[in-house]
C-alpha positions as a printed NumPy array, in Angstrom:
array([[  0.244,   0.09 ,  -0.021],
       [  1.395,   3.409,  -1.17 ],
       [  1.949,   6.536,   1.174],
       [ -0.799,   8.075,  -0.522],
       [ -3.443,   5.067,  -0.553],
       [ -2.561,   4.698,   3.402],
       [ -3.536,   8.561,   3.646],
       [ -6.609,   8.413,   1.636],
       [ -7.694,   5.645,   3.435],
       [ -6.927,   7.501,   7.415],
       [ -9.01 ,  10.606,   5.731],
       [-11.697,   8.166,   5.038],
       [-11.817,   6.431,   8.274],
       [-11.504,   9.72 ,  10.116],
       [-14.356,  11.113,   8.147],
       [-16.782,   8.175,   8.453],
       [-16.069,   7.7  ,  12.496],
       [-16.771,  11.137,  12.11 ],
       [-20.115,  11.275,  10.701],
       [-20.817,   7.978,  12.789],
       [-20.281,   9.849,  15.932],
       [-22.368,  13.212,  14.872],
       [-25.447,  11.367,  13.614],
       [-25.162,   8.426,  16.691],
       [-26.442,  10.347,  19.831],
       [-23.442,   9.859,  22.438],
       [-21.302,   9.055,  19.449],
       [-17.34 ,  10.06 ,  19.234],
       [-14.431,   8.954,  20.593],
       [-11.541,  11.638,  19.789],
       [ -9.479,  11.741,  16.407],
       [ -7.896,   8.494,  16.944],
       [-11.002,   6.728,  17.841],
       [-13.259,   7.961,  15.282],
       [-10.401,   7.232,  12.879],
       [ -9.971,   3.66 ,  14.053],
       [-13.987,   3.614,  14.595],
       [-14.058,   4.324,  10.982],
       [-11.729,   2.097,   9.523],
       [-13.577,  -0.858,  11.414],
       [-16.732,   0.183,  10.272],
       [-15.374,   0.65 ,   6.041],
       [-14.56 ,  -3.272,   6.794],
       [-18.248,  -4.261,   8.403],
       [-19.722,  -1.376,   5.499],
       [-17.911,  -2.949,   2.828],
       [-18.975,  -6.27 ,   3.918],
       [-22.463,  -5.727,   4.634],
       [-22.88 ,  -3.833,   1.344],
       [-20.976,  -6.591,  -0.788],
       [-23.444,  -9.27 ,   0.489],
       [-26.615,  -7.169,  -0.694],
       [-25.016,  -6.678,  -4.023],
       [-24.91 ,  -2.897,  -3.075],
       [-21.882,  -1.   ,  -4.974],
       [-20.82 ,   2.37 ,  -4.182],
       [-17.754,   4.096,  -6.112],
       [-15.831,   6.673,  -5.769],
       [-14.566,   8.479,  -2.447],
       [-18.29 ,  10.038,  -1.817],
       [-19.187,   6.206,  -2.143],
       [-16.849,   5.317,   0.046],
       [-17.186,   7.529,   3.139],
       [-20.902,   6.554,   2.766],
       [-20.16 ,   2.691,   2.95 ],
       [-17.385,   3.446,   5.782],
       [-19.652,   5.746,   7.781],
       [-22.897,   3.325,   7.393],
       [-20.59 ,   0.549,   8.928],
       [-19.252,   2.609,  11.488],
       [-22.71 ,   3.477,  12.921],
       [-23.146,  -0.388,  13.002],
       [-20.536,  -0.551,  14.619],
       [-21.199,   2.14 ,  17.09 ],
       [-24.565,   0.573,  17.74 ],
       [-23.291,  -2.463,  18.858],
       [-20.577,  -1.014,  20.918],
       [-22.736,   0.352,  22.974],
       [-25.331,  -2.865,  23.17 ],
       [-22.379,  -4.609,  24.847],
       [-21.378,  -1.758,  26.812],
       [-25.007,  -1.674,  28.731],
       [-24.53 ,  -5.377,  29.248]])
């Protein structure tokens, strides 16, 4: 993976984590936490969307997919924290 690809991946993860933190009540874990949640969310969102046959291209599609996965991840984390 090139440095440019890594930077784009981190940027998409950061934006997705930040958006998920805004959209989910009580979300947000700081910049590093948001990047981690966004990156993990990108993997989750990509897997779920691929399973459903939904393909989003480009940077906007990547951010939307990662944000959807990050929101799903935040809901799961909150459910686990309640237990």
